[in-house]
Each structure stands twice: as C-alpha cells, then as structure tokens.
Coordinates of C-alpha atoms in Angstrom, one line a residue:
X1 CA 0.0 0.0 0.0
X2 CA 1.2 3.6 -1.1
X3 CA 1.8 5.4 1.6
X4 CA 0.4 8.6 0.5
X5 CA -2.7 6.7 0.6
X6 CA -3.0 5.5 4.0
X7 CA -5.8 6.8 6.4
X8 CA -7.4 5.5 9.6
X9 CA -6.8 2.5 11.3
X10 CA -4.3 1.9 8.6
X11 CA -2.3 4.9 9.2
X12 CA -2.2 4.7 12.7
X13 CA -0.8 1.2 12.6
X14 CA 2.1 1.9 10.0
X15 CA 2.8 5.6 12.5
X16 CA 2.7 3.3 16.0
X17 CA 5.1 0.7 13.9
X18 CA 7.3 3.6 12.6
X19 CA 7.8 5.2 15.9
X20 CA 7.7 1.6 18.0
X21 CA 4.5 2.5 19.7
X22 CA 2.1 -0.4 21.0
X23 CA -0.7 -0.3 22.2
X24 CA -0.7 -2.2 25.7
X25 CA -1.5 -5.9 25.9
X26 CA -1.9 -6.4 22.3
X27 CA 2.2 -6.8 21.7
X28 CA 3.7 -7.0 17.2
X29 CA 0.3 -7.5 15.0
X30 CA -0.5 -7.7 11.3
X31 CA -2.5 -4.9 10.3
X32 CA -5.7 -7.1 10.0
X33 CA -5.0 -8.4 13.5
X34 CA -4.8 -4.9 15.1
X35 CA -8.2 -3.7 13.2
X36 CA -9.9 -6.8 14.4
X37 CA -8.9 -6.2 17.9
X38 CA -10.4 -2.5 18.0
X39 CA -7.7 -0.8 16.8
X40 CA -9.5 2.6 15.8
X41 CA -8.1 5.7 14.5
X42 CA -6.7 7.9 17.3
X43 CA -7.0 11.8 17.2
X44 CA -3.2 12.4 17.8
X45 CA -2.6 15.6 19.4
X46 CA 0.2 18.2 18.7
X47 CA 1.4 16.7 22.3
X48 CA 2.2 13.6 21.1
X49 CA 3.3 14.4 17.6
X50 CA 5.4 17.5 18.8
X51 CA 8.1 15.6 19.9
X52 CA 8.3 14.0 16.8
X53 CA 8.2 16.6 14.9
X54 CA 11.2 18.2 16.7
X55 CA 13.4 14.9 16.9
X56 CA 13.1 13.8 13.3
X57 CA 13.8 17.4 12.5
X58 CA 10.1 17.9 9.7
X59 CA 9.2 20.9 8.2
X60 CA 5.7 21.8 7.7
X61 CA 3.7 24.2 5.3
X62 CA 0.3 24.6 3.8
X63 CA 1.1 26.0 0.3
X64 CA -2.5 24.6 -1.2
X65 CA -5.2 22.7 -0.1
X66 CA -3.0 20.3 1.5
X67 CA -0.9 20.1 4.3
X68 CA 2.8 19.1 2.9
X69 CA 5.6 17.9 5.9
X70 CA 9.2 16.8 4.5
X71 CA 12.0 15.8 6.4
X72 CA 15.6 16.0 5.3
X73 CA 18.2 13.7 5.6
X74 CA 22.1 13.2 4.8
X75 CA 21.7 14.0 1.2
X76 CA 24.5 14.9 -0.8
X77 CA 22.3 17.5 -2.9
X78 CA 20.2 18.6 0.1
X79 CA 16.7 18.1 -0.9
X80 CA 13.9 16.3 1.1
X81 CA 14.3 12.7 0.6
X82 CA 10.8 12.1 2.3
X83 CA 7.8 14.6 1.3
X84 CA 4.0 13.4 2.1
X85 CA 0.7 15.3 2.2
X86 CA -2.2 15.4 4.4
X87 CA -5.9 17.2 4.6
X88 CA -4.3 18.2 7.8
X89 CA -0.3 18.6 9.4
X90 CA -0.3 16.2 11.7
X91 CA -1.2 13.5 9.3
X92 CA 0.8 14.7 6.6
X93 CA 3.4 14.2 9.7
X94 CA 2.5 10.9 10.0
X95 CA 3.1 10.0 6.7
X96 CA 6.2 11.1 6.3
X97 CA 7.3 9.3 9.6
X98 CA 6.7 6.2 8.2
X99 CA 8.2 6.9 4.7
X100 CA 11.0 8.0 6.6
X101 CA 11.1 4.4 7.9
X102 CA 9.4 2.5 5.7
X103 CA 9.9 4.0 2.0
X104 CA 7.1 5.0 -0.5
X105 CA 5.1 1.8 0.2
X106 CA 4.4 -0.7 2.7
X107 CA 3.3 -4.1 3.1

C-alpha cells in the first residue's frame, strides 16, 4: 500500500510501527489483527506528535489545499528525501514518519 494513501486505522498502525508505539496488551500484530482487535483511528494531538516533529527534524507548510511535511536527511544534494501530504499537518506528519522508515510503500 502507497503510503500517501494510508488513512485510519491503517495509518495509525504503520505511524505506532514507525515510531515503536504499542498499544498495551496487544504486543507486534499484522494490520488485519490490530483492526480486528479494535484498533481505531486515534486523534493524535500536537502533544504527542510535537516531539516527533522536533526529533526527526520535519518541516511543515500549507502551500495549497493540503498540508505538505518533509523531512531532510544526509543528502548529498540537500533536498527532502521524504515529502508526504495530508488534509491536515499532523497526518501529513505521519506520513512522512513512516516513509522516513518505511519508503514510498508498505506491506
């Protein structure tokens, strides 16, 4: 799956895998497994998503109608390597976490 694509329960998964976030008692599932136990979108705050934000070193802007976050890495020609939208920042942030981690696509 693209990871530009990703939303709900889908998106939360691949962000709590990128950033090693489990939920409690429920330990390393598949993607099916984690939507059949409940696994529900979460509403993420800038609380939680902060921190990453400021760690992974992601830059933010809103130069359409969608929220665009890229992070930069040791690149010899200095552009982003990882650059994912969102209808808002903080999933456009969660995006790029996980292409950051993952590449443009997971499985």
């Amino acid at each position: 799956m693209k990871v530009c694509d990703l939303e709900g329960p889908a998106l939360e998964y691949w962000f709590k895998q990128a950033t090693r976030q489990w939920v409690q008692g429920h330990g390393a599932l598949t993607l099916e497994e984690y939507i059949e136990y409940g696994g529900m979108p979460e509403m993420f705050s800038w609380d939680e998503i902060g921190p990453i934000i400021d760690r992974e070193i992601i830059c933010l802007n809103h130069p359409e109608k969608e929220w665009v976050a890229w992070r930069f890495v040791d690149d010899p020609d200095g552009s982003p390597q990882f650059t994912m939208n969102g209808q808002t920042p903080i999933i456009a942030v969660m995006r790029c976490v996980i292409a950051s981690k993952y590449g443009e696509n997971v499985v």
